[in-house]
XYZ file of C-alpha atoms in Angstrom:
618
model
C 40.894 18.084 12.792
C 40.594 20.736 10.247
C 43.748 23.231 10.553
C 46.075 20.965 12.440
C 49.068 19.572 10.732
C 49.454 16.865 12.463
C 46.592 13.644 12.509
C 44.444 13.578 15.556
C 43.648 10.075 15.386
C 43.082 6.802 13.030
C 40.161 5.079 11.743
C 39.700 1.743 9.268
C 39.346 2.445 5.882
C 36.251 0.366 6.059
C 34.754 2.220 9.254
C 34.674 5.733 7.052
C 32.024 4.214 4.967
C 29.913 2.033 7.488
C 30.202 4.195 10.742
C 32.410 7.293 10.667
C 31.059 8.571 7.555
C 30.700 12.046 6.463
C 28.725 13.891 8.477
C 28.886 11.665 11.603
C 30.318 12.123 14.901
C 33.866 10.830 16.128
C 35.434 11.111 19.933
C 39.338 11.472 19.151
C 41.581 11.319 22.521
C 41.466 15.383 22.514
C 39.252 16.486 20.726
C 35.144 15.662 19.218
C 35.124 16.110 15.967
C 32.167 15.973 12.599
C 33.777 14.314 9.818
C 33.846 16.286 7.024
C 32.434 15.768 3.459
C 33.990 14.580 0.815
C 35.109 17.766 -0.525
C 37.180 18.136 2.325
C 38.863 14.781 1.905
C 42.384 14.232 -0.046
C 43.215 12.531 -2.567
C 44.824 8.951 -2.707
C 42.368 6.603 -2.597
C 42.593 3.576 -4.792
C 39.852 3.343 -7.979
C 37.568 0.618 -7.464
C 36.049 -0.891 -10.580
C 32.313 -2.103 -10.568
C 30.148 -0.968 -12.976
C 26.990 -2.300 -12.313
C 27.324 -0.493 -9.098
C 28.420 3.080 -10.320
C 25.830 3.286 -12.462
C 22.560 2.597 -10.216
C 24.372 4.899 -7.566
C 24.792 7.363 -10.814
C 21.160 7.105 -11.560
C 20.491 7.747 -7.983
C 22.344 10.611 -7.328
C 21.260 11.572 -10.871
C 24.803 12.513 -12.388
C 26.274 10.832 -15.644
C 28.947 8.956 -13.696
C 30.080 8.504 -10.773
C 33.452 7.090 -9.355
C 34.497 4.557 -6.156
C 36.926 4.971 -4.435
C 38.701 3.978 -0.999
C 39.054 6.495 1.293
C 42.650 7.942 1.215
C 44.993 6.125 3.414
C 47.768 7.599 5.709
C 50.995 7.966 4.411
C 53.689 7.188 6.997
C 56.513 8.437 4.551
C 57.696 12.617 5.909
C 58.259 13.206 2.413
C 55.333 13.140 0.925
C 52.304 15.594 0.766
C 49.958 14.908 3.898
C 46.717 12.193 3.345
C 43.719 11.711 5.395
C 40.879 13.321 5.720
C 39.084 16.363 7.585
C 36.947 16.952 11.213
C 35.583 20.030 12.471
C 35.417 20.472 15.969
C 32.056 19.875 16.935
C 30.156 20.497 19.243
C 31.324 23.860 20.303
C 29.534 23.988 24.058
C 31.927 22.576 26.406
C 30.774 21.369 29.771
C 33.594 22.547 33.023
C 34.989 19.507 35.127
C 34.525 20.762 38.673
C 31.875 21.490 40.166
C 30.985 25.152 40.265
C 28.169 24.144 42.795
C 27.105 21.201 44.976
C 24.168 19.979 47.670
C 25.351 17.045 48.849
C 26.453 13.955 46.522
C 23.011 14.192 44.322
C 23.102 17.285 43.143
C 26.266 18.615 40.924
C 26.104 21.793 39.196
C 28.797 22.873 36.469
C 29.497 25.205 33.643
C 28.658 25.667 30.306
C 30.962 27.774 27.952
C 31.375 27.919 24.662
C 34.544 27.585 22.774
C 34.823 31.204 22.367
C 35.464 31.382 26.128
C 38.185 28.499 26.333
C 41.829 29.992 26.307
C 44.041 26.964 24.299
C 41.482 24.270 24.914
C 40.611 25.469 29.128
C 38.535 27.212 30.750
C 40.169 29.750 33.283
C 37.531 30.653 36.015
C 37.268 33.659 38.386
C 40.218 32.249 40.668
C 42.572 32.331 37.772
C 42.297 28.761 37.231
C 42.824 26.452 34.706
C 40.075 23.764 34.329
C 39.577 21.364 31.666
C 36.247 21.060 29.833
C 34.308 18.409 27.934
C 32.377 18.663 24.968
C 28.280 18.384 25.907
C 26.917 15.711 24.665
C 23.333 17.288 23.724
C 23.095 18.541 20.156
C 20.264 19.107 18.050
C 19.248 17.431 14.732
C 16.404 16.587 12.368
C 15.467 13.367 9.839
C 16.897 14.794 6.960
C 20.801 14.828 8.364
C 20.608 18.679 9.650
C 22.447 18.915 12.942
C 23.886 22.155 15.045
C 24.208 23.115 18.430
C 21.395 23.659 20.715
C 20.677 27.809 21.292
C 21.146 27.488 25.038
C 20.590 31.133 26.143
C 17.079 30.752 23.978
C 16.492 26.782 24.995
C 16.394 27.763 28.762
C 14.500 31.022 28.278
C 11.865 29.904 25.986
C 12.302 32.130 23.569
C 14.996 35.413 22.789
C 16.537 36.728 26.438
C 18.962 39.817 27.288
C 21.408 37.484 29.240
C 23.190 36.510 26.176
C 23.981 40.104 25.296
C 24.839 40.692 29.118
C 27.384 37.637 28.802
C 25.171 35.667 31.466
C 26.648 32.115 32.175
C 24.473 28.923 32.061
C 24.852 26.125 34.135
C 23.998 22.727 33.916
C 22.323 20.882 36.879
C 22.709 17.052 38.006
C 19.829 16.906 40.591
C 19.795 13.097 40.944
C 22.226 10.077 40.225
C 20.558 8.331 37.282
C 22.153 10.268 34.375
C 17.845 10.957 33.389
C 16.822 13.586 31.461
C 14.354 14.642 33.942
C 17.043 15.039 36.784
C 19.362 17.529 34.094
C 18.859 20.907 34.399
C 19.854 23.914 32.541
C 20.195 27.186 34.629
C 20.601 30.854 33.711
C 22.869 32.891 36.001
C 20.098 35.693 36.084
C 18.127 33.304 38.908
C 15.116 33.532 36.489
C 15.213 30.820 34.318
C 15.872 26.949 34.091
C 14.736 24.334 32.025
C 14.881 20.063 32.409
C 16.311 19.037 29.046
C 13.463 16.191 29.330
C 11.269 18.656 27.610
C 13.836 18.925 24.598
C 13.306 15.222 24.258
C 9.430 15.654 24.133
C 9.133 16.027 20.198
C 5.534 17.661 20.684
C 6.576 20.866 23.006
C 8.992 21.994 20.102
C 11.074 23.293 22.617
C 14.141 23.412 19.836
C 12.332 25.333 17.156
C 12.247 24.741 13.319
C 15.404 23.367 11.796
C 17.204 25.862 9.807
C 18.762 23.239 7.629
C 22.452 23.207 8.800
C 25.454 21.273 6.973
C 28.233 22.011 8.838
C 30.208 18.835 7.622
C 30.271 20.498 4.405
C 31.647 23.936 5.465
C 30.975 26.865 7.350
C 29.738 29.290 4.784
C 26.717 28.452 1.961
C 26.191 24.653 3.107
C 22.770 25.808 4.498
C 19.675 24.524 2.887
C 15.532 25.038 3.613
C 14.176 22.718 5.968
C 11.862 23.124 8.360
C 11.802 19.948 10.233
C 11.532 20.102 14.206
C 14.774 19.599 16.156
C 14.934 16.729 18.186
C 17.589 16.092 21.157
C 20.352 14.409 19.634
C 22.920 12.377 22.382
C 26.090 12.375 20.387
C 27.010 9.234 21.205
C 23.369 7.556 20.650
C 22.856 4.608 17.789
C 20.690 7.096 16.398
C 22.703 9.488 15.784
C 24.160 8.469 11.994
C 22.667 5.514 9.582
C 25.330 5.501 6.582
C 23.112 4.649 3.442
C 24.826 2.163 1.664
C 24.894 -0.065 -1.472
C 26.569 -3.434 -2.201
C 26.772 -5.721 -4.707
C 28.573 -9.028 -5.747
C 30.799 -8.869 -8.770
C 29.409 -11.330 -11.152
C 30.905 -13.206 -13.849
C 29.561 -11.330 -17.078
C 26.723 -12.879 -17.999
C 25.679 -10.909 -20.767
C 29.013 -11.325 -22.735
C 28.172 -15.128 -22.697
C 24.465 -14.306 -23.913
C 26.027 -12.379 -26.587
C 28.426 -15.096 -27.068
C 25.370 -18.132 -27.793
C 23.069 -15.809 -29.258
C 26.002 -14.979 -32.109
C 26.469 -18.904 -32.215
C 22.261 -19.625 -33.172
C 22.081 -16.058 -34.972
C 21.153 -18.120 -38.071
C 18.065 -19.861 -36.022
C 17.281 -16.387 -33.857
C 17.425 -14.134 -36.761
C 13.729 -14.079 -37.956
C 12.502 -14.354 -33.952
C 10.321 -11.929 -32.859
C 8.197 -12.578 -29.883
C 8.233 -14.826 -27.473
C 6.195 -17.738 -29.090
C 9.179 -17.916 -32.109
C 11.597 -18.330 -29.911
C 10.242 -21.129 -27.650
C 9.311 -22.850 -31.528
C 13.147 -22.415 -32.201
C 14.188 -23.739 -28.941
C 12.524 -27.250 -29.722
C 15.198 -27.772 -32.237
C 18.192 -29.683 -30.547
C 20.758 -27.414 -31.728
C 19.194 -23.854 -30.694
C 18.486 -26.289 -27.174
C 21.880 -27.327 -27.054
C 23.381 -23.962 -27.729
C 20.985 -21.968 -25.446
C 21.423 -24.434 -22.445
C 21.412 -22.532 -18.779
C 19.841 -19.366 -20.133
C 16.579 -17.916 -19.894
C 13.887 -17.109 -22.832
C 13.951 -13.314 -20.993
C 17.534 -13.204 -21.711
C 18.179 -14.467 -25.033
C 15.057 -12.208 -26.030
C 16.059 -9.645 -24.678
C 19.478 -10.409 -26.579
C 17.331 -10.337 -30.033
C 15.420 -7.480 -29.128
C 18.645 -4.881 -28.709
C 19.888 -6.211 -31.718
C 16.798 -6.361 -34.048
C 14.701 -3.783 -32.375
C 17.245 -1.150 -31.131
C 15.666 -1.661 -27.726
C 17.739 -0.646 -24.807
C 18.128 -3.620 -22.304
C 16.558 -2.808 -18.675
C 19.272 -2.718 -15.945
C 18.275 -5.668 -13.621
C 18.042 -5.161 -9.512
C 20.863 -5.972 -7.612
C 19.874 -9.329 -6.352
C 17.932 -10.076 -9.416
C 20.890 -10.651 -11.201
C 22.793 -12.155 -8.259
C 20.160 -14.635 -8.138
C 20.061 -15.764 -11.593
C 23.899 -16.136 -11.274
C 23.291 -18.387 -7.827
C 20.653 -20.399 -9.566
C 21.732 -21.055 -12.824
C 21.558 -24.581 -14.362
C 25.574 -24.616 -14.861
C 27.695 -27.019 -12.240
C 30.454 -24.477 -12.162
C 30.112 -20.593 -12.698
C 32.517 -18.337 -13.213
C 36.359 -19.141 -13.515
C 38.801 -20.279 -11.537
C 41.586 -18.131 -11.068
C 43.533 -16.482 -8.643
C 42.715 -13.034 -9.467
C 39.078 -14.312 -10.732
C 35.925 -12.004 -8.729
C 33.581 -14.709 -8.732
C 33.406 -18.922 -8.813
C 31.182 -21.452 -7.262
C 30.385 -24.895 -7.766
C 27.123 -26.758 -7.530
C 27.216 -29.300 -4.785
C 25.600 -32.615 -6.033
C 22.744 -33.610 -4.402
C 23.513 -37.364 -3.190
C 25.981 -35.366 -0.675
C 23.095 -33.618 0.959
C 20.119 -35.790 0.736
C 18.443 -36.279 3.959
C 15.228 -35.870 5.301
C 15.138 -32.834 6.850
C 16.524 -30.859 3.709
C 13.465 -31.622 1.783
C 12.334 -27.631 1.546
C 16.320 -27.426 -0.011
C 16.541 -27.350 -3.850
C 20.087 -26.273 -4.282
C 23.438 -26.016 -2.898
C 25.990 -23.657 -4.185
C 29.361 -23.408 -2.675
C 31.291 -20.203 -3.761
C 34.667 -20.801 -3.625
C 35.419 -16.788 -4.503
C 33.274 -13.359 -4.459
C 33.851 -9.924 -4.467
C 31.649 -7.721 -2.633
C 31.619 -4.024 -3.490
C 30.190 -1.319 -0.886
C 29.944 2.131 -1.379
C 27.951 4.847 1.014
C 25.628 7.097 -1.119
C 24.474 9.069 1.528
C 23.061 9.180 4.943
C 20.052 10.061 7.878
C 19.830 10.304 11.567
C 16.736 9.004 13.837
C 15.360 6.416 10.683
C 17.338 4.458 8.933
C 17.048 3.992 5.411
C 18.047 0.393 3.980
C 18.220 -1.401 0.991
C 14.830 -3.059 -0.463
C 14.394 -6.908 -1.072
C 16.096 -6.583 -4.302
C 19.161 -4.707 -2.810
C 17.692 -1.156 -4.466
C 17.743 1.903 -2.630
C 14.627 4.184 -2.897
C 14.994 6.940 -4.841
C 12.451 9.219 -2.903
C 14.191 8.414 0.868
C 15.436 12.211 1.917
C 19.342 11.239 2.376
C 21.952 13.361 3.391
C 24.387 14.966 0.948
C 27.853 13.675 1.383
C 29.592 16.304 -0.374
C 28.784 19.745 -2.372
C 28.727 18.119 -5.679
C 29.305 14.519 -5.546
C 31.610 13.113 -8.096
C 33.258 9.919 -6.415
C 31.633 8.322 -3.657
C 33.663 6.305 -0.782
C 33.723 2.569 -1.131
C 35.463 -0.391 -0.344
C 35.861 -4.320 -1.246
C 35.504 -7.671 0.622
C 36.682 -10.861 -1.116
C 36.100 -14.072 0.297
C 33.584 -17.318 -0.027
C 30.048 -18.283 0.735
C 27.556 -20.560 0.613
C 24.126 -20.491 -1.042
C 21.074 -22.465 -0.452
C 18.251 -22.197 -2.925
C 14.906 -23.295 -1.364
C 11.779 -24.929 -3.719
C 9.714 -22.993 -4.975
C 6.607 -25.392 -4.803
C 7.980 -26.723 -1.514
C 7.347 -22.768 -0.085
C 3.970 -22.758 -2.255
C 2.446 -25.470 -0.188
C 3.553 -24.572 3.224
C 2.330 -20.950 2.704
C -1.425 -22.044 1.146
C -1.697 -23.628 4.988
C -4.140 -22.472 7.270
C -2.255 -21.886 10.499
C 1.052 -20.307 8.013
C -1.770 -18.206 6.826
C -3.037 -17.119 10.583
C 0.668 -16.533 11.516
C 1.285 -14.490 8.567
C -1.956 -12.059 9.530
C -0.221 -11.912 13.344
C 2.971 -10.642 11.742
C 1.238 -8.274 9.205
C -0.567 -6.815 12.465
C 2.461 -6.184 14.298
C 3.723 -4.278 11.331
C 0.909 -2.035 10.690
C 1.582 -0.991 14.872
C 5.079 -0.205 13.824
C 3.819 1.544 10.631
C 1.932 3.992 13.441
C 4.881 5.152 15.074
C 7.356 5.364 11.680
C 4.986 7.265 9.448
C 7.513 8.654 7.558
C 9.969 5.434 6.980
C 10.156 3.513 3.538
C 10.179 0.318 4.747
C 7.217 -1.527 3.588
C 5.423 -5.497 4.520
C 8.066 -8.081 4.111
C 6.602 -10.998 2.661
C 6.110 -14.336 4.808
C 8.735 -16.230 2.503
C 11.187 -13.943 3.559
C 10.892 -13.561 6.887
C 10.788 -17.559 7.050
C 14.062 -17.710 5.256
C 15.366 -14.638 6.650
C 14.681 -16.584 10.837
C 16.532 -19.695 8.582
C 19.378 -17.185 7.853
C 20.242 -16.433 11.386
C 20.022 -19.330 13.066
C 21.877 -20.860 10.446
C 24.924 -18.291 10.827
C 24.546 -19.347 14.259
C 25.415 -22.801 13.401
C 28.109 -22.457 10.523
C 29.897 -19.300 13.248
C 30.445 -22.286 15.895
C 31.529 -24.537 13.422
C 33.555 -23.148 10.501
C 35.993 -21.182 12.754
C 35.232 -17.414 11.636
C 33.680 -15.477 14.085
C 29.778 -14.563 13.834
C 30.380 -11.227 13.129
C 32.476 -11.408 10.492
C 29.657 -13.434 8.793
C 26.769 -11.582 6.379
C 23.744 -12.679 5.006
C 21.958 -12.123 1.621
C 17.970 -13.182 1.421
C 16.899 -13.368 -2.121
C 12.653 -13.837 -2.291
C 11.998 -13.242 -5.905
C 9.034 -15.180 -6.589
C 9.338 -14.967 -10.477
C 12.726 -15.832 -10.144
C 13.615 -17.918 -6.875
C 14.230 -18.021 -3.489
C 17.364 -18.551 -1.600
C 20.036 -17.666 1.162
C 23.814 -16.356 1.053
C 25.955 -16.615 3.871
C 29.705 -14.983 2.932
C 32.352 -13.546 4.720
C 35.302 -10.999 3.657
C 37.831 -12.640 5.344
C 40.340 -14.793 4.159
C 40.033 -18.529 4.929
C 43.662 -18.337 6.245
C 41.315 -16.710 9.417
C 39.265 -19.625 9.779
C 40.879 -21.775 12.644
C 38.270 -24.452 12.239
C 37.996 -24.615 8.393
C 36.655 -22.282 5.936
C 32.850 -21.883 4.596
C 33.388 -24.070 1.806
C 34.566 -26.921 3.550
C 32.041 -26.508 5.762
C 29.581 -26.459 3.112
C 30.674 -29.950 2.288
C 28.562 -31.161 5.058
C 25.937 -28.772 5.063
C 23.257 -31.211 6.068
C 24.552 -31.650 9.503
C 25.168 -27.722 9.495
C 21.263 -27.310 8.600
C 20.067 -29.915 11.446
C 22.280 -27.965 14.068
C 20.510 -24.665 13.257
C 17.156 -26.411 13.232
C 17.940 -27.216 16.821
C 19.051 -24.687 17.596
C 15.656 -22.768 17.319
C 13.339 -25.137 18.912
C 14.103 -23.819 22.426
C 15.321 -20.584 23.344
C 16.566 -20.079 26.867
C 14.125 -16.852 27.305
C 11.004 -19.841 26.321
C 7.853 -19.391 26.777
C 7.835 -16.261 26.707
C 10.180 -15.570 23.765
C 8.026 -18.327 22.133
C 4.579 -16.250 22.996
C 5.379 -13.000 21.948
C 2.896 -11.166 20.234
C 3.923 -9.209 17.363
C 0.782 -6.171 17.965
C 1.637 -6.547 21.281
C 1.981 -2.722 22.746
C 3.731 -4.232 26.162
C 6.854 -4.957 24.676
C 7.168 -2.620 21.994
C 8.937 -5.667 19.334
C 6.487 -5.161 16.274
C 8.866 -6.347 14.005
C 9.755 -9.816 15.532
C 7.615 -12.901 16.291
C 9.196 -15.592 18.347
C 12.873 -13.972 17.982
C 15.272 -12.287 20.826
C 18.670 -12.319 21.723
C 18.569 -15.789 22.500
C 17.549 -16.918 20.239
C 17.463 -15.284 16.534
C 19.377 -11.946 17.266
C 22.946 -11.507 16.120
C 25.376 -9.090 15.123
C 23.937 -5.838 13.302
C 26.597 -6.032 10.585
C 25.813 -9.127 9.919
C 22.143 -8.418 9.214
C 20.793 -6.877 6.232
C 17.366 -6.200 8.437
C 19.422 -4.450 11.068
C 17.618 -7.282 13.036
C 14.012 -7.098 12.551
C 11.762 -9.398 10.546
C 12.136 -12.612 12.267
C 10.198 -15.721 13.631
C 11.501 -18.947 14.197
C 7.869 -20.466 14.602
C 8.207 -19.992 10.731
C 11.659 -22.367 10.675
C 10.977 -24.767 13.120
C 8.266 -25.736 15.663
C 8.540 -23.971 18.918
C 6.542 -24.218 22.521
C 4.130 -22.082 21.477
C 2.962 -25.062 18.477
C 1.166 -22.468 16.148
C 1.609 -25.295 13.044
C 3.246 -22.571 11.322
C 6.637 -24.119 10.684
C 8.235 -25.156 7.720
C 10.946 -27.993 8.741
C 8.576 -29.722 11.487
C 7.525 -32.904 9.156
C 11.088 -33.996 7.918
C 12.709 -33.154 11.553
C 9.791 -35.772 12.931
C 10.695 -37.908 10.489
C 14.489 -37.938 11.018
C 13.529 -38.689 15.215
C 14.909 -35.365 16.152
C 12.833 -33.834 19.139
C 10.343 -31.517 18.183
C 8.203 -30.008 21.306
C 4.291 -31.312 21.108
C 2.890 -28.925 23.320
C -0.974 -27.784 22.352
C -1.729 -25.320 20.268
């Protein structure tokens, strides 16, 4: 907490850039605190190098540069200068345990104070009394990261009253047992006014007022801004409440250094090439073939163009380049070496060749990658993720993290993976059928219904290929968690659906394989054929069939517009491990279910291979 001298509490390095943020709120053992921005943190941290990374997150922030860092570790040792970083107590409207009041065992009635009337932390009533007091757990709080205490005195009196002048005390009312809104009360001592906090929650009644645009994670004086949002009734501890906005990318072997490298190498054939057309004549000769093997006509042009032309090469998306890595023609990428960021190996195909892995193109194993996340900003109520490329949109409203941003928190994950690429005429075909086609309307439907209620959020349509490979994604992490020994949560996915480029899916974890009781990822990737079949079983039935199975998408009963046949029994797993936070899936797209739409992708080669696949009518 800001002030003391001595820590209040400790957090994972990691959790100050996923969850405890700046600007979010923390519950220490004594106190609630906001966690302060940046400026406010010391220094210490270790420099993190990934320059792809700083400079999209430069260009988004718009600043020349911009720095990563980890977040500044404790220092056990007395004798040097104090690390860590800063909280302000917050909220500042305690609630009194005791009741002041009571009818019976429904109906409790208690205190409100503010911190101004606590004496070192308690509240000391008319008896002389010591109590202790909690923080309240209602704040207010708007889209664009603004949050503050609610104006009590003017919350329960609709509007500006005398009794906060005449030092009036307001009480807060349990009239029921449920914890509901509707059953909380707030009361004015004057006997003239109280108000159910379930019309704070009501968004329409604006019974909060206009937001006023408060920062107070960045200070208590000038951190203001214009707003002019509504408030909306914030429960600190709600999964609402904070959405960190981050970036991540995987350190990649540099690619353009060996471009440079073959392009120097044919310079004698490239040298007069100016278009496309002249370099696809050159590339018939079997030397410029030879020497150009594994890259692209984009690239080397591109190459020829910055050298020739002066023309500045265009910064590639995140996953566009990760994919072109993944997919490359090359048996090994990357080195091998202990300190190396990134290395994977193609797995041949005679180890993998069965039936049911027919829609399969590709199997990577990475034996080492380096993951690199760092938290740009952040928003409450919506969150605010990553496109299909892994870009973050420049227009979303994001919270500041600091006064002027200079370094931004980050942190690394090395470990292994496995990558499956998928065929891109295999996908072509299955998505030109009619019933994929019907299925893919269903799913568009459900979205527009969630588009209704989220007016405001960039999210946009997913396309069909990805929510088919994105259903493949979970229920194979599924599989590889209860075989490979590393637990599911520690497992994260990456869906790449490029269409110019390729599709594919990344499963990788940041831990060690030393944690893997059962055998790392790689290993397991050895026999990634049986792996596959076990997830394909694994979505044919889910225990919550027929209905999961039925499940409209549009449907307004349920309130899942996102999801097709998917729920926690089947498809849903760990939010971390998600780059959807859990939303785009349909195993009817993967596999055949009870509903038998015809709008699966793996149902021929499973038949084929004699494993059961439901036949029920369609």
């Amino acid at each position: 907490m800001k002030g003391t001298a001595k820590p209040q509490g400790e957090i994972r390095l990691s959790q100050l850039v996923t969850t405890f943020g700046p600007g979010s709120m923390m519950d220490l053992p004594n106190h609630s605190v906001l966690i302060a921005g940046l400026d406010y943190w010391t220094a210490g941290g270790e420099a993190i190098s990934e320059p792809r990374l700083s400079r999209k997150l430069a260009t988004i922030l718009n600043v020349p540069s911009i720095d990563l860092r980890t977040p500044p570790p404790a220092s056990n040792d007395p004798t040097t200068p104090q690390r860590g970083i800063a909280g302000f107590q917050f909220p500042e409207w305690f609630i009194v345990q005791g009741s002041e009041a009571s009818d019976g065992e429904k109906h409790r009635s208690r205190l409100l104070v503010h911190r101004k009337a606590l004496t070192k932390g308690k509240y000391i009533d008319r008896d002389k009394k010591r109590k202790a007091v909690v923080p309240v757990r209602f704040v207010r709080a708007c889209r664009a990261g603004h949050i503050a205490d609610i104006d009590w005195y003017e919350f329960v009196h609709n509007g500006p009253s005398e009794c906060r002048l005449q030092g009036r005390q307001l009480f807060i009312d349990e009239r029921g047992t449920t914890g509901d809104l509707q059953e909380i009360y707030i009361r004015c001592d004057c006997g003239k006014a109280e108000r159910s906090l379930a019309q704070a929650a009501v968004l329409s009644n604006k019974a909060l007022g206009a937001c006023d645009g408060p920062r107070p994670w960045l200070g208590a004086f000038h951190t203001k801004e214009s707003c002019g949002e509504p408030n909306r009734l914030l429960i600190r501890s709600a999964s609402n409440a904070y959405f960190p906005q981050i970036m991540s990318v995987i350190s990649l072997p540099d690619r353009d250094q060996a471009i440079r490298r073959a392009v120097d190498k044919m310079w004698d054939h490239l040298e007069l090439v100016q278009n496309l057309d002249d370099l696809k004549h050159e590339r018939r000769k079997s030397a410029v073939r030879d020497g150009l093997e594994g890259l692209t006509d984009e690239e080397v042009l591109a190459e020829v163009y910055s050298r020739h032309l002066g023309a500045a090469k265009t910064e590639k998306s995140v996953k566009v380049a990760e994919l072109e890595t993944l997919i490359s023609a090359k048996d090994e990428i990357g080195e091998d070496r202990p300190d190396g960021v990134f290395f994977a190996r193609n797995l041949p195909r005679h180890f993998w060749d069965v039936p049911w892995m027919r829609p399969i193109q590709r199997v990577v194993l990475v034996h080492r990658l380096r993951e690199v996340v760092a938290q740009v900003g952040f928003t409450r109520f919506e969150s605010a993720a990553p496109d299909l490329e892994g870009e973050l949109d420049i227009g979303v409203k994001r919270a500041a993290l600091a006064r002027e941003v200079s370094w931004l928190p980050a942190f690394e994950n090395r470990g292994e993976g496995i990558f499956l690429q998928f065929d891109r005429d295999y996908l072509k075909n299955w998505m030109n059928q009619d019933a994929v086609s019907k299925r893919a309307e269903e799913l568009q439907r459900g979205f527009g219904e969630w588009r209704k209620e989220h007016s405001s959020s960039a999210r946009v349509a997913i396309s069909l290929a990805y929510y088919m490979m994105h259903s493949f994604s979970h229920l194979l992490l599924t599989a590889v968690a209860l075989k490979c020994g590393y637990p599911a949560s520690s497992i994260r996915e990456r869906i790449y659906a490029i269409p110019e480029i390729g599709f594919g899916v990344l499963l990788y974890t940041g831990s060690s394989d030393a944690e893997g009781t059962l055998g790392g990822l790689v290993q397991l990737g050895r026999q990634i054929h049986e792996v596959v079949r076990s997830a394909l079983e694994l979505g044919i039935l889910c225990s919550n069939d027929p209905v999961c199975a039925q499940h409209e998408p549009a449907s307004p009963h349920e309130h899942r517009f996102l999801h097709g046949s998917a729920c926690h029994g089947c498809l849903l797993i760990s939010e971390t491990s998600c780059e959807q936070q859990n939303d785009f899936l349909d195993r009817s797209l993967v596999v055949r279910t009870v509903q038998g739409n015809g709008a699966e992708l793996f149902s021929e080669a499973l038949t084929n291979e004699g494993i059961p696949v439901p036949t029920f009518a369609k």
